[in-house]
XYZ file of C-alpha atoms in Angstrom:
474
model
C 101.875 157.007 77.960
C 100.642 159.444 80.485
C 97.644 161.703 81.099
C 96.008 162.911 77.900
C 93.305 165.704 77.464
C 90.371 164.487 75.774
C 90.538 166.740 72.054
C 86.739 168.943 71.902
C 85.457 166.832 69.343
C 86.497 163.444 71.231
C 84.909 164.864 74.161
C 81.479 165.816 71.800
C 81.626 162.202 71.231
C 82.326 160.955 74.528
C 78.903 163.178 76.147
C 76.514 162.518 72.875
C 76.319 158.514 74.495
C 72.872 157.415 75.888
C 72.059 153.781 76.862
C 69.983 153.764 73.746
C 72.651 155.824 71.644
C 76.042 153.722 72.163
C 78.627 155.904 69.978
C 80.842 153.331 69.338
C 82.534 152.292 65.583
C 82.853 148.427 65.007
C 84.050 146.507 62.450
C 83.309 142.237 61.819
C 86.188 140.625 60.113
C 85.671 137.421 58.322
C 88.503 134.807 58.374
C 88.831 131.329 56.451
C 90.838 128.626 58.385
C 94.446 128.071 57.031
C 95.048 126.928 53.787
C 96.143 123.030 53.809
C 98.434 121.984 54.647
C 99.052 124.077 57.333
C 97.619 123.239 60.658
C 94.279 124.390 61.907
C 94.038 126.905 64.629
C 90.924 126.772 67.012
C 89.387 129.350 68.260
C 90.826 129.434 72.039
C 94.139 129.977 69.999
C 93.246 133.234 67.948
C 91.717 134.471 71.451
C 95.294 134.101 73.389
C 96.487 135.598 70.097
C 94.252 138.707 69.916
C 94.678 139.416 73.910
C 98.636 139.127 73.302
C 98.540 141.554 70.630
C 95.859 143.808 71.745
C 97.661 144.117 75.093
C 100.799 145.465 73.392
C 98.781 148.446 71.903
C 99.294 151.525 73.944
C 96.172 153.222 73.159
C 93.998 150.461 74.240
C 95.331 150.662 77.634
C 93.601 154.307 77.976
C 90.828 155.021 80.060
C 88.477 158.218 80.222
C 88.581 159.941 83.626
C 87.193 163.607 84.709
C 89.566 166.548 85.400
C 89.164 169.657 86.977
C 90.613 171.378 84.820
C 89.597 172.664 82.214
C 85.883 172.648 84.065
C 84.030 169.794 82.081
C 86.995 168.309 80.416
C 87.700 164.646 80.798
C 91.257 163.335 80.221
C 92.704 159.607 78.796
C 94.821 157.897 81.602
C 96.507 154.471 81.898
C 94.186 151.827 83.075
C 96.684 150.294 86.378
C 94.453 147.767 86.577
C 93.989 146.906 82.740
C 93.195 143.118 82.000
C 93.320 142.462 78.586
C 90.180 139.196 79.005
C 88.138 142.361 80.415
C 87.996 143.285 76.592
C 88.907 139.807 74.534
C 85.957 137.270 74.861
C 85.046 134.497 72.785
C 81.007 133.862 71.712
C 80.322 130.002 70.213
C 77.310 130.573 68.053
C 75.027 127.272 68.486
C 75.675 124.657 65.843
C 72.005 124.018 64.892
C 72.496 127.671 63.667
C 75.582 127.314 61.837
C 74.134 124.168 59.903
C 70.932 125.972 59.314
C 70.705 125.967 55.205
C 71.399 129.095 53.381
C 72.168 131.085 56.320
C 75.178 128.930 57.657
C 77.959 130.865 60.172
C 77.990 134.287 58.413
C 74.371 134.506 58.926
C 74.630 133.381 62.575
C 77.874 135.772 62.694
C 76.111 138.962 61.800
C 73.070 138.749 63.695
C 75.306 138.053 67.330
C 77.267 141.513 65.783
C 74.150 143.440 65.940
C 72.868 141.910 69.198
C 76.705 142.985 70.456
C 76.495 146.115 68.930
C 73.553 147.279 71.049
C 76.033 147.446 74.405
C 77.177 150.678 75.271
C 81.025 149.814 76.311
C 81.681 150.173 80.418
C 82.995 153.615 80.972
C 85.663 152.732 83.384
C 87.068 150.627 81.743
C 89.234 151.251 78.199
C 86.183 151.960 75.817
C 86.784 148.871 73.465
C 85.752 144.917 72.834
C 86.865 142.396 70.980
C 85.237 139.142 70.379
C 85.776 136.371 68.453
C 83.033 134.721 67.096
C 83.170 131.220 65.900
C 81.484 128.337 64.961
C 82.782 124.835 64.151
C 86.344 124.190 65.275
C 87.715 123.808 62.067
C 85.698 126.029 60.106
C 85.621 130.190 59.823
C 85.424 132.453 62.388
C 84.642 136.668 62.486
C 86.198 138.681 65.116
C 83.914 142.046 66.084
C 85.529 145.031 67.038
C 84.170 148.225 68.941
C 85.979 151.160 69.751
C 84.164 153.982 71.333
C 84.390 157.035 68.745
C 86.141 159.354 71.388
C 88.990 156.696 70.777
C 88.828 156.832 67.019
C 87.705 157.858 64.070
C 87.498 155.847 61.347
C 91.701 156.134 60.234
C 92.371 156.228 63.324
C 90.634 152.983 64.338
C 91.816 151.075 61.053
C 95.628 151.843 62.660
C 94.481 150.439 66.107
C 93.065 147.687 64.759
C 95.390 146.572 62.137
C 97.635 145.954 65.041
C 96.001 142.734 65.505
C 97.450 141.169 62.080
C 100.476 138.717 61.360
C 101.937 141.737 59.074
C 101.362 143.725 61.036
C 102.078 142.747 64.697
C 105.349 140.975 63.357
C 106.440 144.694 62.469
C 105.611 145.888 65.634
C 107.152 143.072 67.790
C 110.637 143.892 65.839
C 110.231 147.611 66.627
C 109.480 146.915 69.881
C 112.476 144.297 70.628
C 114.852 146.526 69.497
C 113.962 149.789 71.312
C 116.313 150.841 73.979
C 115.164 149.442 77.381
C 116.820 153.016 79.126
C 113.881 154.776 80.927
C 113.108 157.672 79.799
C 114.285 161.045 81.317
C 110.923 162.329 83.649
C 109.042 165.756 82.162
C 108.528 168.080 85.178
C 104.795 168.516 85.067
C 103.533 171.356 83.531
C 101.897 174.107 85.301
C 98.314 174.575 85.164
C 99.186 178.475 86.083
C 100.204 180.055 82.386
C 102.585 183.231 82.355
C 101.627 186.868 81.142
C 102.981 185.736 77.232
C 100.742 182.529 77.398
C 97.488 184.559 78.518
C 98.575 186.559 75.582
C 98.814 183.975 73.116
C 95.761 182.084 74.650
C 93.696 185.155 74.037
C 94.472 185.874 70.574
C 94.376 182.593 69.380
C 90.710 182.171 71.578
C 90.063 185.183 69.364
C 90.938 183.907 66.214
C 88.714 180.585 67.426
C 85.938 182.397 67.755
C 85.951 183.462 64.664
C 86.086 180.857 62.890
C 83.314 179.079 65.073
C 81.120 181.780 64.109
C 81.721 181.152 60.341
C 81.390 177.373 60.617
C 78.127 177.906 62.862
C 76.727 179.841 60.684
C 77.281 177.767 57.527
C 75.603 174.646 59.940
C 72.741 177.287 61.028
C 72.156 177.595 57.100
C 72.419 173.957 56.073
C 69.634 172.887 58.773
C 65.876 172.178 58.063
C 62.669 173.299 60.367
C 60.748 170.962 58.578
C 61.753 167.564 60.037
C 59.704 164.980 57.682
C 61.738 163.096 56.417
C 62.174 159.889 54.966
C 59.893 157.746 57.383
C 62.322 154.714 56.685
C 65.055 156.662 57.718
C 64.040 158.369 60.691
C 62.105 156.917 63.940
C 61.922 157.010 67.507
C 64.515 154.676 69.205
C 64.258 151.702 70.569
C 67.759 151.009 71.601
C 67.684 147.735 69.702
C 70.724 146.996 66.657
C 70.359 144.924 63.939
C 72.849 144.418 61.077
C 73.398 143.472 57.757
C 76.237 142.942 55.468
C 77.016 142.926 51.330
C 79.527 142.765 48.780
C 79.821 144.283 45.527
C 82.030 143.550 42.593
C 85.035 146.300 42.850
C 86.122 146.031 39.657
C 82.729 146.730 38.411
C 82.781 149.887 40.613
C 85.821 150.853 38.903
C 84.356 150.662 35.589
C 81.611 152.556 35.857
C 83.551 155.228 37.776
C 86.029 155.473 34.093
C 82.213 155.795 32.539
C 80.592 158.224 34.511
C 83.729 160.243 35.755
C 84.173 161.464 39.828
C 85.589 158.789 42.289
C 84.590 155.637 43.633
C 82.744 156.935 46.589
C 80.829 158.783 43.929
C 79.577 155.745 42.163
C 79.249 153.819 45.850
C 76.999 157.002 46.833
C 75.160 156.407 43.980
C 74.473 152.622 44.217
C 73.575 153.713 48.058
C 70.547 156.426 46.912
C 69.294 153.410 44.608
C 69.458 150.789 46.435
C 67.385 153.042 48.888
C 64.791 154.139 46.519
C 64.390 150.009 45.581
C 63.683 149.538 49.425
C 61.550 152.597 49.584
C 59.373 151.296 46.811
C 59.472 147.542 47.392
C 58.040 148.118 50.810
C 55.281 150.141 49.680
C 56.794 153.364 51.129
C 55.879 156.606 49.178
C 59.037 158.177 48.109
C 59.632 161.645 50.435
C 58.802 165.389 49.067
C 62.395 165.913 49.543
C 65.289 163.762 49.056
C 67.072 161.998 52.166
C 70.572 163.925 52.657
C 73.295 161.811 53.710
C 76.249 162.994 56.151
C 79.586 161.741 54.467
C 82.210 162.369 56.963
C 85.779 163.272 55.288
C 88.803 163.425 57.601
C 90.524 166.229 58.118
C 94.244 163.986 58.599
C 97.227 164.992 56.494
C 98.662 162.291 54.753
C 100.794 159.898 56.385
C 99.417 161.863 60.355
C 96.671 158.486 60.902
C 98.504 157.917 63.487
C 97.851 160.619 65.678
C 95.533 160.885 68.437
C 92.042 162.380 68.376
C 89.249 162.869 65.857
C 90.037 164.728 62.746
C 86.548 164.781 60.947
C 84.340 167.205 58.983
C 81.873 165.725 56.770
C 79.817 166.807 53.421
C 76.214 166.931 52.835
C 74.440 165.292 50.159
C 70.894 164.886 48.746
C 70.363 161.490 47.890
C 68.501 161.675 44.402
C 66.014 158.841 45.597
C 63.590 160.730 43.439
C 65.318 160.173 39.975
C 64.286 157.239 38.148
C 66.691 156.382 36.071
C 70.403 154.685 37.933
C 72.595 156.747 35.387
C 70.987 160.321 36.275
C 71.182 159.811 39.702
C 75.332 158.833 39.566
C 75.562 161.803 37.473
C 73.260 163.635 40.373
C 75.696 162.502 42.979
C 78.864 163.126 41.240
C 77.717 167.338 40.539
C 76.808 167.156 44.600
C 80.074 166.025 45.504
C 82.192 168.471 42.889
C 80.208 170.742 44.232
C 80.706 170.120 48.062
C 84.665 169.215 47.535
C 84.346 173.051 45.331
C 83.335 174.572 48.727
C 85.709 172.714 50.856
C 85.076 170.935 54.287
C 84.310 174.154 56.367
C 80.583 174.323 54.995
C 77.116 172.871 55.406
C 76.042 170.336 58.149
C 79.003 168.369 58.150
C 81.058 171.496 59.590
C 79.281 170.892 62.850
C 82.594 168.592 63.274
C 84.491 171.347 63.023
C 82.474 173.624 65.029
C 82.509 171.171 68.295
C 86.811 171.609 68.054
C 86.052 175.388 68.632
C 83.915 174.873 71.969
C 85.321 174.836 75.178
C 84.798 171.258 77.005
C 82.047 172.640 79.212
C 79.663 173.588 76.157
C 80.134 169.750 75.237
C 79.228 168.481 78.885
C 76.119 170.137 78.835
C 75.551 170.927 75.379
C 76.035 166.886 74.282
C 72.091 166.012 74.771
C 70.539 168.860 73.108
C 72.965 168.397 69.635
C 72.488 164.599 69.722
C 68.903 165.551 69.350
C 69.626 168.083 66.619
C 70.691 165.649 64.191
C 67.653 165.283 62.630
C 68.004 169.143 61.176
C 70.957 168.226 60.005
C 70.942 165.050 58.025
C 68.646 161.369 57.466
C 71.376 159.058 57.251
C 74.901 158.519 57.490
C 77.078 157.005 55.023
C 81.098 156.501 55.081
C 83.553 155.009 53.718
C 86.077 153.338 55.551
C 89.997 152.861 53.844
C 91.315 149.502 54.580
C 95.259 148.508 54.052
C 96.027 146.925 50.581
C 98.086 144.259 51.267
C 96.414 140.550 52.199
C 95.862 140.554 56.141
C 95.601 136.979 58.431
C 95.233 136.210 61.508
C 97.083 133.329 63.503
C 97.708 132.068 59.387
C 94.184 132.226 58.675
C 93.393 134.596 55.541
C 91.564 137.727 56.117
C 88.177 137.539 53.954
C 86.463 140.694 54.713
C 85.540 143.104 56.556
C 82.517 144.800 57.204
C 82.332 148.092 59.103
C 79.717 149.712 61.154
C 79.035 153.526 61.967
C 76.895 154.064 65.255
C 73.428 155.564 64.881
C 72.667 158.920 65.265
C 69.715 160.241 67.670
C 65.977 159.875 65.774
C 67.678 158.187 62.501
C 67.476 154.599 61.894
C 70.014 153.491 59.687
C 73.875 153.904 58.806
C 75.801 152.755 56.331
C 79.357 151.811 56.268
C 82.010 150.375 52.886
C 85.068 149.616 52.679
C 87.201 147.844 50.357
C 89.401 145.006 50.577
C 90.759 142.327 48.064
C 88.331 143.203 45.161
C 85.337 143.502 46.927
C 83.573 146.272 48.403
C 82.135 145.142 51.623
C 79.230 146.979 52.711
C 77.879 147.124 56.428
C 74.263 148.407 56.954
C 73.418 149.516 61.082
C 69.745 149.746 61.749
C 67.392 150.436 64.589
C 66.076 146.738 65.216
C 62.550 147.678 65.168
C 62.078 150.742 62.538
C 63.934 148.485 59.810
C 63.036 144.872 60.532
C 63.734 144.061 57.071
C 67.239 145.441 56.753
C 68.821 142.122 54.348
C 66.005 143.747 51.803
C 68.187 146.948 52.012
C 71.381 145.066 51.246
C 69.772 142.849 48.792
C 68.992 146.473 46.724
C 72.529 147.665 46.695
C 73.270 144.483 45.078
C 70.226 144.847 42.249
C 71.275 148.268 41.926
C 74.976 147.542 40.656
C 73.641 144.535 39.058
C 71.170 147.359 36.303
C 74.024 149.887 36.364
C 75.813 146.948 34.562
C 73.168 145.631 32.442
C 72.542 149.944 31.321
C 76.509 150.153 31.066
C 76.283 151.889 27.014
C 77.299 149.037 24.310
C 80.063 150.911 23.249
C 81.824 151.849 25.886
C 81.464 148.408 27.387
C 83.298 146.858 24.857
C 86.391 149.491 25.117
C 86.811 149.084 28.631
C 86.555 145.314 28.036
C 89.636 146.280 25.446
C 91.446 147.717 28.289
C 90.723 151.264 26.912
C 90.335 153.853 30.168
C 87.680 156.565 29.152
């Protein structure tokens, strides 16, 4: 793999960074030790294990260097002096913690994620970590991962990543043993000099570009607010500090509700989301806002069965969290007219286009431009929240059985809080990203989405309860 320009919105991501703004994804997966009677495998194992595989993923052998052309681009090159324990570490929580009652390792686990998730990743080096977190020897352990979001978006990262599994490695291994060992014929490099047609082509199609920049700008320029008071919860001054928390909800009992009240399941999980936030709101004494919180829902932009490919394919939707409406059924039916309406429109309009609009810039504009959009995000939107698509299948590591995984978005500039799900083996694992010090009591947060699923149950209507416990879809 060779020199690689940086696509405009990688590059967007790659200048937005600040000490206190670390745009990296991460992810903490939860593994059980081996079923018996297989033999245990310690934790200095699964680290050899996750540098060997890591190691044999291309990508993660990419670094992010400057170019001179074009002015303010930045291009991905190998790393010749890549060492894989640069990125793989291990961290031993202490066992006093890991005994503690009712908090035990995943406690312990999650709050070393969100100390680890406050580090910016070293930009000379491949933007990514791994660590594997464990406790006692023969017990569970998590492994964290954080890719910098100019090396993925969320697809994008769950193919990276899912490199490190038995299933999936095994595959990979084969692939790999049986591809010719003939090098490959060298490209003659290409000139940075284009002829008369090229200029042509460039032009028109800069043209076109424009045009279409224009239309998505003006769609963002439209979707922003002057009046930035928000939800106080939501938005604060940064202190650079991470904390995180994690839940799980009852997939299956997503699923019925979603036959009930129609849409998809990120529907009903947007709508357990905007009440579990107006719990919090009100349990901590907060007044609810004059105007509902929007939410940024990123949707990628990928063609089926194109993950693979390199570079951030995002837009997003906008949505007004009904925080306001009282009663859990209104506001699913609240979020599920939002999002026919948004999907009606298509990805091209609102805030989330600003995506779109940073692939129509020219790398300079991002350079410069970086600091004063990262600040902009306020006009824009209170809080993100995205949903993450996991693999199917059961996943393990080194024989030990996947258990979950909980992903994390990074934090946008003057918000406090993001919110991640995914699903995996009937549960729908939720990970919550805060600002350490404007939401000190983020487990109360998680704690609500929980409650919240719990009353949509308890309000499910008699009848239609009892068909779908018949079998009968609605």
């Amino acid at each position: 793999m060779g020199t690689e320009l940086l696509a405009p919105l990688d590059l967007a991501f790659w200048h937005l960074e600040s000490d206190a703004h670390p745009m990296h994804l991460g992810a903490l997966a939860v593994f059980s030790p081996p079923p018996a009677p297989a033999p245990g495998v310690d934790a200095e194992a699964v680290l050899q294990l996750l540098g060997t595989r890591a190691a044999a993923i291309p990508r993660l052998r990419m670094r992010v260097r400057d170019v001179l052309l074009p002015v303010g681009g930045a291009a991905w090159s190998v790393d010749k002096d890549f060492d894989v324990y640069r990125h793989v570490k291990r961290v031993r929580l202490p066992q006093g913690e890991v005994d503690q009652a009712g908090g035990g390792f995943m406690a312990g686990a999650t709050r070393l994620a969100g100390e680890l998730m406050e580090q910016p990743l070293e930009r000379g080096l491949p933007p990514w970590q791994m660590y594997v977190v464990s406790g006692a020897d023969d017990g569970p352990f998590a492994v964290l991962v954080k890719l910098h979001h100019a090396l993925a978006d969320g697809m994008r990262a769950v193919a990276i990543g899912a490199g490190i599994f038995d299933e999936i490695a095994s595959v990979g291994a084969r692939a790999r043993g049986g591809a010719s060992t003939r090098r490959a014929r060298p490209v003659p490099p290409r000139s940075w000099m284009p002829g008369p047609r090229q200029v042509a082509g460039f032009a028109l199609g800069r043209i076109e570009d424009l045009g279409r920049a224009f239309g998505v700008g003006a769609s963002v320029v439209r979707a922003s607010r002057l009046d930035l008071r928000g939800a106080p919860a939501l938005t604060a001054t940064s202190s650079g500090t991470r904390q995180l928390a994690t839940t799980d909800l009852d997939a299956e009992a997503v699923g019925r509700i979603r036959r009930i009240v129609g849409g998809t399941t990120n529907d009903v999980l947007l709508g357990v989301v905007a009440g579990a936030l107006r719990r919090w709101m009100l349990e901590r004494g907060d007044q609810l806002p004059d105007a509902d919180p929007r939410a940024l829902v990123p949707v990628s932009r990928r063609r089926p069965g194109a993950a693979g490919a390199t570079g951030n394919r995002l837009s997003a939707y906008l949505l007004g969290l009904p925080v306001s409406e009282a009663d859990p059924w209104n506001r699913l039916r609240a979020v599920r007219t939002a999002m026919d309406r948004n999907k009606a429109a298509g990805p091209l309009r609102g805030a989330g286009a600003v995506a779109v609009l940073a692939d129509q810039l020219p790398s300079l504009a991002h350079r410069f431009g970086a600091p004063l959009a990262g600040s902009a995000a306020r006009m824009l939107f209170d809080v993100l929240v995205t949903s993450v698509p996991l693999p199917r299948s059961a996943l393990s590591l080194g024989g030990c059985p996947l258990q979950a995984v909980y992903p994390m978005a990074p934090l946008a500039r003057g918000q406090s809080l993001a919110v991640a799900l995914s699903t995996y083996s009937g549960r729908v694992h939720i990970g919550l990203v805060a600002d350490g010090k404007a939401v000190p009591d983020l487990e109360r947060l998680a704690r609500c989405a929980e409650d919240e699923l719990r009353e949509l149950l308890a309000l499910m209507p008699a009848d239609q309860s009892a068909r779908l416990s018949e079998g009968v879809r609605l």
